[in-house]
Amino acid sequence: MSSVRARQGEVPRWLRGEKAPLWLRLLPLAVFVLLVLSDRITPDEVELSYFVAALPPLTALLYGPVSTALMGVAVLVFGLFDRGEFAHRDGVLLSLVLLCGTSVVVSWSRMRRDARLVTVGTAAEVAQFAVLPPLPAAVGRVHCFGLYRAAELGALVSGDLYDVRAGPNGVRAVVADVEGHGPGAVATVSALLGAFREAALDDADLPAVAARLDRRLVVDSAAVEHAELFATAVLMEFAEDGRSVRVVSCGHPPPLLLREDRVTEMPVDPAPPLGLGLTEFGLPSVTVVPLEPCDRILAHTDGITEARNAAGAFYPLRERLEAIGPSRGELADLAEAVQRDLLRFAKHVEDDVALLLVEPDPERCPDEGPPTP
């Protein structure tokens, strides 16, 4: 499959139900050994034994109830044989017993909660992949690669979408940006993708596809009081011979044409965004862009170009692409290079980011050897 999903602020794996790092798992044991040694080599007036009371709760955060109980037993044995006054004061041993018992209960509750969270998280990921499944490496003669980075922490799908589909009228692609982001936008993304996939099979021309997407949003908005549901989108249809692409833009940033080491915006005729019901007054116009061998197309959402650095400057996608080398290497390498460069430029990207790289007919491109590092 040729698409990548990335989480905004990737959650550490050990916080998503997987094993903690080895150093963290060894921390309670290391602290216990250190306290035992310190208790033996320090003078009697230096009392470090009280710190063992922190070990059962710490173990409960990292281990199950059995390991927590074993640590509790070790702490109690340490207290009984401590040569200082720590365990011989009134109520200290009883407090340790209660603390260890409570830690075992907390560990048991935490493991059950973690198991439920992992189950829910897995189901959520499956549902999100069902909404926006990974792209195939090629659709007909068109090679493609999609990259998606959701703004919501831990999310795989938010308010952006892309898809490439083959139909009776050729290979068609869409990149769209729904108003808002997060779980509330996923339903709209799902509706638009369903409408596009039907239109790719049924509608003879590209403006009719845009009209169907527009009608889908208008109907969905009518069912919700005070809804302001709209989306920007760019639609592309590739000729069978790979020598041209037909483009319709509905309030969306124009796709970029990557030709050799130059990056230029396609001269599309912009139409209003989808969901406003304006297609009834006139269908959007189609722009035909001639293509040469080795040409590539990058369609993106405004989450890339509206990302800012610390000085408040926007990310200059065209200039950065030319510096990266838009015609060299695989599509996946180019997409990931753009993502790395974006994250170096803007440390915190606050909007969803989606980009679709398309190579209409790679067989027409002569083999120029391996890409320059």
Tab-separated table of C-alpha atoms in Angstrom:
chain	number	residue	atom	x	y	z
A	1	MET	CA	0.000	0.000	0.000
A	2	SER	CA	1.232	3.477	-0.756
A	3	SER	CA	0.070	5.812	1.953
A	4	VAL	CA	1.258	6.775	5.389
A	5	ARG	CA	-0.663	7.928	8.471
A	6	ALA	CA	1.132	9.871	11.156
A	7	ARG	CA	-0.129	10.950	14.549
A	8	GLN	CA	0.249	14.502	15.731
A	9	GLY	CA	2.530	14.378	18.787
A	10	GLU	CA	3.107	10.634	18.524
A	11	VAL	CA	2.074	8.938	21.779
A	12	PRO	CA	4.881	6.778	23.248
A	13	ARG	CA	4.248	3.107	22.635
A	14	TRP	CA	4.410	2.245	26.342
A	15	LEU	CA	1.511	4.646	26.936
A	16	ARG	CA	-0.567	2.777	24.328
A	17	GLY	CA	-0.561	-0.615	26.075
A	18	GLU	CA	2.846	-1.892	24.963
A	19	LYS	CA	5.725	-2.761	27.254
A	20	ALA	CA	7.576	0.075	28.934
A	21	PRO	CA	11.263	0.590	28.076
A	22	LEU	CA	13.648	-1.783	29.868
A	23	TRP	CA	15.231	0.992	31.927
A	24	LEU	CA	11.821	2.032	33.221
A	25	ARG	CA	10.838	-1.528	34.102
A	26	LEU	CA	14.085	-1.987	36.035
A	27	LEU	CA	13.701	1.285	37.904
A	28	PRO	CA	11.823	-0.064	41.013
A	29	LEU	CA	14.326	-2.900	41.471
A	30	ALA	CA	17.295	-0.573	40.968
A	31	VAL	CA	15.931	1.908	43.522
A	32	PHE	CA	15.309	-0.916	46.020
A	33	VAL	CA	18.862	-2.268	45.676
A	34	LEU	CA	20.262	1.256	45.977
A	35	LEU	CA	18.286	1.884	49.186
A	36	VAL	CA	19.425	-1.408	50.716
A	37	LEU	CA	23.077	-0.638	49.961
A	38	SER	CA	22.732	2.944	51.163
A	39	ASP	CA	21.164	1.770	54.399
A	40	ARG	CA	24.168	-0.475	55.053
A	41	ILE	CA	26.929	1.999	54.285
A	42	THR	CA	25.502	5.252	55.663
A	43	PRO	CA	25.819	6.267	59.336
A	44	ASP	CA	22.954	5.405	61.684
A	45	GLU	CA	21.872	9.020	62.011
A	46	VAL	CA	21.185	9.162	58.233
A	47	GLU	CA	17.758	7.585	57.766
A	48	LEU	CA	16.979	6.573	54.167
A	49	SER	CA	14.622	3.703	54.910
A	50	TYR	CA	11.520	5.863	54.584
A	51	PHE	CA	11.996	6.021	50.812
A	52	VAL	CA	11.056	2.345	50.426
A	53	ALA	CA	7.434	3.364	50.976
A	54	ALA	CA	7.452	4.819	47.451
A	55	LEU	CA	8.413	1.539	45.764
A	56	PRO	CA	5.061	-0.369	45.860
A	57	PRO	CA	3.118	2.524	44.220
A	58	LEU	CA	5.890	2.917	41.635
A	59	THR	CA	5.788	-0.804	40.852
A	60	ALA	CA	1.988	-0.635	40.517
A	61	LEU	CA	2.386	1.856	37.670
A	62	LEU	CA	4.656	-0.464	35.689
A	63	TYR	CA	3.777	-4.037	36.619
A	64	GLY	CA	0.835	-6.287	37.363
A	65	PRO	CA	-0.547	-7.224	40.790
A	66	VAL	CA	1.756	-10.243	41.245
A	67	SER	CA	4.965	-8.254	40.726
A	68	THR	CA	3.584	-5.437	42.880
A	69	ALA	CA	2.822	-7.920	45.667
A	70	LEU	CA	6.371	-9.316	45.458
A	71	MET	CA	7.801	-5.821	45.753
A	72	GLY	CA	5.511	-5.242	48.747
A	73	VAL	CA	6.844	-8.385	50.440
A	74	ALA	CA	10.427	-7.239	49.766
A	75	VAL	CA	9.661	-3.835	51.315
A	76	LEU	CA	8.112	-5.446	54.399
A	77	VAL	CA	11.102	-7.766	54.850
A	78	PHE	CA	13.416	-4.797	54.513
A	79	GLY	CA	11.422	-2.961	57.183
A	80	LEU	CA	11.475	-5.908	59.589
A	81	PHE	CA	15.257	-6.351	59.368
A	82	ASP	CA	16.107	-2.675	59.219
A	83	ARG	CA	18.648	-1.842	61.869
A	84	GLY	CA	17.373	1.687	62.379
A	85	GLU	CA	14.231	2.939	64.064
A	86	PHE	CA	12.201	3.072	60.864
A	87	ALA	CA	10.126	-0.107	61.270
A	88	HIS	CA	10.086	-0.069	65.046
A	89	ARG	CA	8.015	3.058	65.402
A	90	ASP	CA	4.330	2.700	66.178
A	91	GLY	CA	2.171	2.082	63.153
A	92	VAL	CA	4.955	2.019	60.530
A	93	LEU	CA	4.669	-1.669	59.653
A	94	LEU	CA	0.884	-1.492	59.604
A	95	SER	CA	1.073	1.513	57.282
A	96	LEU	CA	3.434	-0.382	54.978
A	97	VAL	CA	1.062	-3.362	54.857
A	98	LEU	CA	-1.863	-1.108	53.947
A	99	LEU	CA	0.227	0.729	51.353
A	100	CYS	CA	1.351	-2.511	49.714
A	101	GLY	CA	-2.181	-3.893	49.657
A	102	THR	CA	-3.512	-0.693	48.136
A	103	SER	CA	-0.766	-0.769	45.493
A	104	VAL	CA	-1.752	-4.299	44.477
A	105	VAL	CA	-5.378	-3.213	44.039
A	106	VAL	CA	-4.296	-0.153	42.033
A	107	SER	CA	-2.110	-2.334	39.804
A	108	TRP	CA	-4.993	-4.732	39.141
A	109	SER	CA	-7.348	-1.848	38.305
A	110	ARG	CA	-4.748	-0.219	36.040
A	111	MET	CA	-4.186	-3.421	34.066
A	112	ARG	CA	-7.935	-3.842	33.479
A	113	ARG	CA	-8.262	-0.198	32.408
A	114	ASP	CA	-5.258	-0.484	30.065
A	115	ALA	CA	-6.720	-3.591	28.471
A	116	ARG	CA	-9.997	-1.771	27.801
A	117	LEU	CA	-8.172	1.258	26.386
A	118	VAL	CA	-6.109	-0.904	24.052
A	119	THR	CA	-9.270	-2.655	22.827
A	120	VAL	CA	-11.073	0.649	22.254
A	121	GLY	CA	-8.006	2.156	20.551
A	122	THR	CA	-7.641	-0.827	18.234
A	123	ALA	CA	-11.325	-0.651	17.275
A	124	ALA	CA	-10.986	3.091	16.634
A	125	GLU	CA	-7.981	2.560	14.352
A	126	VAL	CA	-9.839	-0.148	12.411
A	127	ALA	CA	-12.815	2.186	11.994
A	128	GLN	CA	-10.587	5.032	10.793
A	129	PHE	CA	-8.827	2.808	8.270
A	130	ALA	CA	-12.255	1.710	7.041
A	131	VAL	CA	-13.153	5.369	6.412
A	132	LEU	CA	-9.908	6.191	4.625
A	133	PRO	CA	-8.162	2.967	3.577
A	134	PRO	CA	-4.562	3.057	2.378
A	135	LEU	CA	-4.021	3.847	-1.279
A	136	PRO	CA	-2.729	1.174	-3.639
A	137	ALA	CA	0.665	1.811	-5.181
A	138	ALA	CA	-0.924	2.162	-8.618
A	139	VAL	CA	-4.433	2.679	-9.978
A	140	GLY	CA	-4.357	1.664	-13.600
A	141	ARG	CA	-1.317	3.357	-15.119
A	142	VAL	CA	-1.314	6.092	-12.468
A	143	HIS	CA	1.130	5.655	-9.597
A	144	CYS	CA	0.247	7.427	-6.368
A	145	PHE	CA	1.297	7.957	-2.769
A	146	GLY	CA	-0.646	9.674	-0.007
A	147	LEU	CA	0.554	11.085	3.295
A	148	TYR	CA	-1.826	12.042	6.099
A	149	ARG	CA	-1.055	13.700	9.436
A	150	ALA	CA	-4.024	14.444	11.673
A	151	ALA	CA	-3.996	17.420	14.017
A	152	GLU	CA	-5.829	15.542	16.784
A	153	LEU	CA	-3.572	13.689	19.229
A	154	GLY	CA	-3.535	9.982	18.393
A	155	ALA	CA	-5.963	10.294	15.456
A	156	LEU	CA	-5.365	8.717	12.048
A	157	VAL	CA	-8.219	10.448	10.204
A	158	SER	CA	-9.565	13.938	10.755
A	159	GLY	CA	-10.904	16.618	8.401
A	160	ASP	CA	-8.780	15.993	5.270
A	161	LEU	CA	-9.202	13.292	2.662
A	162	TYR	CA	-7.723	11.935	-0.550
A	163	ASP	CA	-8.563	9.071	-2.849
A	164	VAL	CA	-7.678	7.700	-6.291
A	165	ARG	CA	-10.222	5.575	-8.152
A	166	ALA	CA	-10.496	3.946	-11.560
A	167	GLY	CA	-13.788	3.998	-13.446
A	168	PRO	CA	-15.287	3.810	-16.906
A	169	ASN	CA	-14.158	7.367	-17.592
A	170	GLY	CA	-10.544	6.910	-16.484
A	171	VAL	CA	-8.583	7.346	-13.273
A	172	ARG	CA	-9.867	10.101	-11.010
A	173	ALA	CA	-8.373	11.575	-7.854
A	174	VAL	CA	-9.651	13.894	-5.125
A	175	VAL	CA	-8.013	15.870	-2.336
A	176	ALA	CA	-10.366	17.763	-0.032
A	177	ASP	CA	-10.368	19.684	3.227
A	178	VAL	CA	-13.530	19.618	5.336
A	179	GLU	CA	-14.392	22.494	7.647
A	180	GLY	CA	-13.089	21.759	11.139
A	181	HIS	CA	-11.159	18.707	12.246
A	182	GLY	CA	-11.315	15.949	14.803
A	183	PRO	CA	-14.030	13.307	15.300
A	184	GLY	CA	-16.776	15.718	14.246
A	185	ALA	CA	-15.316	15.979	10.735
A	186	VAL	CA	-14.814	12.245	10.195
A	187	ALA	CA	-18.501	11.679	9.343
A	188	THR	CA	-18.307	14.369	6.658
A	189	VAL	CA	-15.093	12.848	5.299
A	190	SER	CA	-16.803	9.463	5.094
A	191	ALA	CA	-19.814	10.939	3.269
A	192	LEU	CA	-17.643	12.777	0.733
A	193	LEU	CA	-15.518	9.721	0.044
A	194	GLY	CA	-18.619	7.613	-0.526
A	195	ALA	CA	-20.044	10.203	-2.922
A	196	PHE	CA	-16.746	10.457	-4.815
A	197	ARG	CA	-16.433	6.704	-5.226
A	198	GLU	CA	-19.930	6.502	-6.649
A	199	ALA	CA	-19.327	9.475	-8.941
A	200	ALA	CA	-16.072	7.945	-10.222
A	201	LEU	CA	-18.177	5.072	-11.547
A	202	ASP	CA	-21.330	6.890	-12.663
A	203	ASP	CA	-20.642	10.482	-13.752
A	204	ALA	CA	-19.292	11.057	-17.239
A	205	ASP	CA	-17.504	14.350	-16.638
A	206	LEU	CA	-15.556	15.955	-13.798
A	207	PRO	CA	-17.892	18.918	-13.067
A	208	ALA	CA	-20.687	16.417	-12.444
A	209	VAL	CA	-18.498	14.754	-9.817
A	210	ALA	CA	-18.052	18.111	-8.090
A	211	ALA	CA	-21.818	18.687	-8.250
A	212	ARG	CA	-22.467	15.337	-6.590
A	213	LEU	CA	-20.060	16.136	-3.740
A	214	ASP	CA	-21.654	19.544	-3.354
A	215	ARG	CA	-25.145	18.023	-3.173
A	216	ARG	CA	-23.977	15.512	-0.556
A	217	LEU	CA	-22.832	18.324	1.742
A	218	VAL	CA	-25.943	20.427	1.109
A	219	VAL	CA	-28.236	17.517	1.982
A	220	ASP	CA	-26.242	16.703	5.117
A	221	SER	CA	-26.342	20.348	6.207
A	222	ALA	CA	-30.107	20.530	5.727
A	223	ALA	CA	-30.581	17.754	8.268
A	224	VAL	CA	-28.749	19.706	11.001
A	225	GLU	CA	-30.010	23.002	12.395
A	226	HIS	CA	-27.602	25.939	11.963
A	227	ALA	CA	-25.095	23.701	10.165
A	228	GLU	CA	-22.332	25.423	8.251
A	229	LEU	CA	-20.891	22.461	6.415
A	230	PHE	CA	-18.527	23.065	3.535
A	231	ALA	CA	-15.307	21.737	2.076
A	232	THR	CA	-12.676	22.728	-0.430
A	233	ALA	CA	-11.643	20.150	-2.995
A	234	VAL	CA	-9.557	19.578	-6.082
A	235	LEU	CA	-10.554	16.871	-8.571
A	236	MET	CA	-8.296	15.388	-11.231
A	237	GLU	CA	-8.946	13.077	-14.173
A	238	PHE	CA	-6.033	11.535	-16.041
A	239	ALA	CA	-6.040	10.798	-19.756
A	240	GLU	CA	-5.479	7.189	-20.806
A	241	ASP	CA	-2.236	8.080	-22.592
A	242	GLY	CA	-0.880	10.031	-19.590
A	243	ARG	CA	-0.343	13.170	-21.683
A	244	SER	CA	-2.825	15.435	-19.904
A	245	VAL	CA	-4.852	15.881	-16.747
A	246	ARG	CA	-8.224	17.581	-16.355
A	247	VAL	CA	-8.531	19.584	-13.112
A	248	VAL	CA	-11.462	21.097	-11.236
A	249	SER	CA	-10.783	23.242	-8.162
A	250	CYS	CA	-13.514	24.163	-5.680
A	251	GLY	CA	-11.932	26.762	-3.416
A	252	HIS	CA	-8.881	24.539	-2.934
A	253	PRO	CA	-5.171	25.351	-3.326
A	254	PRO	CA	-4.157	24.505	-6.911
A	255	PRO	CA	-2.090	21.344	-7.420
A	256	LEU	CA	1.626	21.694	-8.060
A	257	LEU	CA	3.222	20.439	-11.254
A	258	LEU	CA	6.659	18.901	-10.615
A	259	ARG	CA	8.621	19.008	-13.853
A	260	GLU	CA	12.327	18.218	-13.710
A	261	ASP	CA	13.583	20.469	-10.885
A	262	ARG	CA	10.877	23.118	-11.243
A	263	VAL	CA	7.664	23.420	-9.275
A	264	THR	CA	4.780	25.472	-10.671
A	265	GLU	CA	1.140	25.927	-9.736
A	266	MET	CA	-1.372	24.581	-12.204
A	267	PRO	CA	-3.379	27.455	-13.758
A	268	VAL	CA	-6.788	26.211	-12.605
A	269	ASP	CA	-9.986	28.242	-12.724
A	270	PRO	CA	-11.189	28.387	-9.076
A	271	ALA	CA	-14.827	27.686	-8.204
A	272	PRO	CA	-16.637	28.203	-4.854
A	273	PRO	CA	-16.181	25.609	-2.096
A	274	LEU	CA	-18.465	22.600	-1.899
A	275	GLY	CA	-21.500	22.638	0.348
A	276	LEU	CA	-22.730	26.138	-0.508
A	277	GLY	CA	-25.193	24.887	-3.116
A	278	LEU	CA	-23.760	27.144	-5.824
A	279	THR	CA	-23.261	24.391	-8.388
A	280	GLU	CA	-26.953	24.802	-9.228
A	281	PHE	CA	-26.094	28.184	-10.753
A	282	GLY	CA	-23.201	26.872	-12.820
A	283	LEU	CA	-20.889	23.897	-12.833
A	284	PRO	CA	-17.187	24.544	-12.192
A	285	SER	CA	-14.990	24.821	-15.266
A	286	VAL	CA	-12.391	22.267	-16.238
A	287	THR	CA	-8.731	23.126	-16.842
A	288	VAL	CA	-6.751	20.791	-19.115
A	289	VAL	CA	-3.040	20.700	-18.255
A	290	PRO	CA	-0.657	19.026	-20.756
A	291	LEU	CA	1.825	16.607	-19.217
A	292	GLU	CA	5.301	15.582	-20.278
A	293	PRO	CA	7.155	12.351	-19.496
A	294	CYS	CA	8.375	12.181	-15.870
A	295	ASP	CA	5.921	14.870	-14.708
A	296	ARG	CA	4.538	14.519	-11.212
A	297	ILE	CA	1.625	16.230	-9.507
A	298	LEU	CA	1.347	17.137	-5.840
A	299	ALA	CA	-2.080	18.034	-4.458
A	300	HIS	CA	-2.249	19.129	-0.831
A	301	THR	CA	-4.416	20.727	1.827
A	302	ASP	CA	-3.718	24.109	3.384
A	303	GLY	CA	-2.403	22.523	6.573
A	304	ILE	CA	0.995	22.468	4.838
A	305	THR	CA	1.136	25.974	3.431
A	306	GLU	CA	-0.408	27.571	6.534
A	307	ALA	CA	2.085	26.027	8.951
A	308	ARG	CA	4.212	28.733	10.582
A	309	ASN	CA	7.675	28.780	12.084
A	310	ALA	CA	8.699	30.593	15.273
A	311	ALA	CA	8.971	33.885	13.375
A	312	GLY	CA	5.406	33.573	12.044
A	313	ALA	CA	6.416	32.882	8.419
A	314	PHE	CA	4.356	30.427	6.358
A	315	TYR	CA	5.906	27.246	5.029
A	316	PRO	CA	7.118	27.949	1.440
A	317	LEU	CA	6.140	24.637	-0.128
A	318	ARG	CA	7.189	25.421	-3.696
A	319	GLU	CA	10.651	26.678	-2.772
A	320	ARG	CA	11.226	23.804	-0.364
A	321	LEU	CA	10.150	21.251	-2.969
A	322	GLU	CA	12.621	22.616	-5.488
A	323	ALA	CA	15.369	22.361	-2.862
A	324	ILE	CA	14.432	18.757	-2.052
A	325	GLY	CA	14.435	17.679	-5.706
A	326	PRO	CA	10.868	16.936	-6.813
A	327	SER	CA	11.710	14.618	-9.712
A	328	ARG	CA	14.190	12.327	-7.989
A	329	GLY	CA	13.533	9.158	-6.023
A	330	GLU	CA	10.326	7.311	-5.271
A	331	LEU	CA	7.037	9.039	-4.520
A	332	ALA	CA	7.125	7.729	-0.941
A	333	ASP	CA	10.611	9.148	-0.368
A	334	LEU	CA	9.556	12.540	-1.689
A	335	ALA	CA	6.412	12.658	0.486
A	336	GLU	CA	8.314	11.727	3.623
A	337	ALA	CA	11.048	14.250	2.794
A	338	VAL	CA	8.374	16.971	2.600
A	339	GLN	CA	6.963	15.898	5.968
A	340	ARG	CA	10.395	15.932	7.636
A	341	ASP	CA	11.156	19.347	6.173
A	342	LEU	CA	7.768	20.685	7.298
A	343	LEU	CA	8.339	19.510	10.874
A	344	ARG	CA	11.810	21.058	10.905
A	345	PHE	CA	10.380	24.348	9.686
A	346	ALA	CA	7.310	24.424	11.960
A	347	LYS	CA	7.813	22.497	15.176
A	348	HIS	CA	4.063	22.457	15.924
A	349	VAL	CA	1.655	21.903	13.026
A	350	GLU	CA	-1.816	22.775	14.331
A	351	ASP	CA	-3.915	21.752	11.310
A	352	ASP	CA	-4.475	18.495	9.478
A	353	VAL	CA	-1.941	17.811	6.739
A	354	ALA	CA	-2.659	15.718	3.656
A	355	LEU	CA	-0.776	15.439	0.412
A	356	LEU	CA	-1.216	13.247	-2.629
A	357	LEU	CA	1.645	12.604	-5.037
A	358	VAL	CA	0.702	11.287	-8.476
A	359	GLU	CA	2.839	10.119	-11.393
A	360	PRO	CA	0.453	9.648	-14.324
A	361	ASP	CA	2.487	7.263	-16.479
A	362	PRO	CA	5.928	6.308	-15.109
A	363	GLU	CA	6.556	3.973	-18.058
A	364	ARG	CA	6.899	7.050	-20.305
A	365	CYS	CA	9.719	8.343	-18.132
A	366	PRO	CA	13.189	7.179	-19.300
A	367	ASP	CA	15.336	5.465	-16.702
A	368	GLU	CA	17.862	8.021	-15.513
A	369	GLY	CA	19.577	5.777	-13.014
A	370	PRO	CA	19.514	6.034	-9.227
A	371	PRO	CA	18.470	9.352	-7.653
A	372	THR	CA	21.091	11.765	-6.433
A	373	PRO	CA	21.468	11.513	-2.628
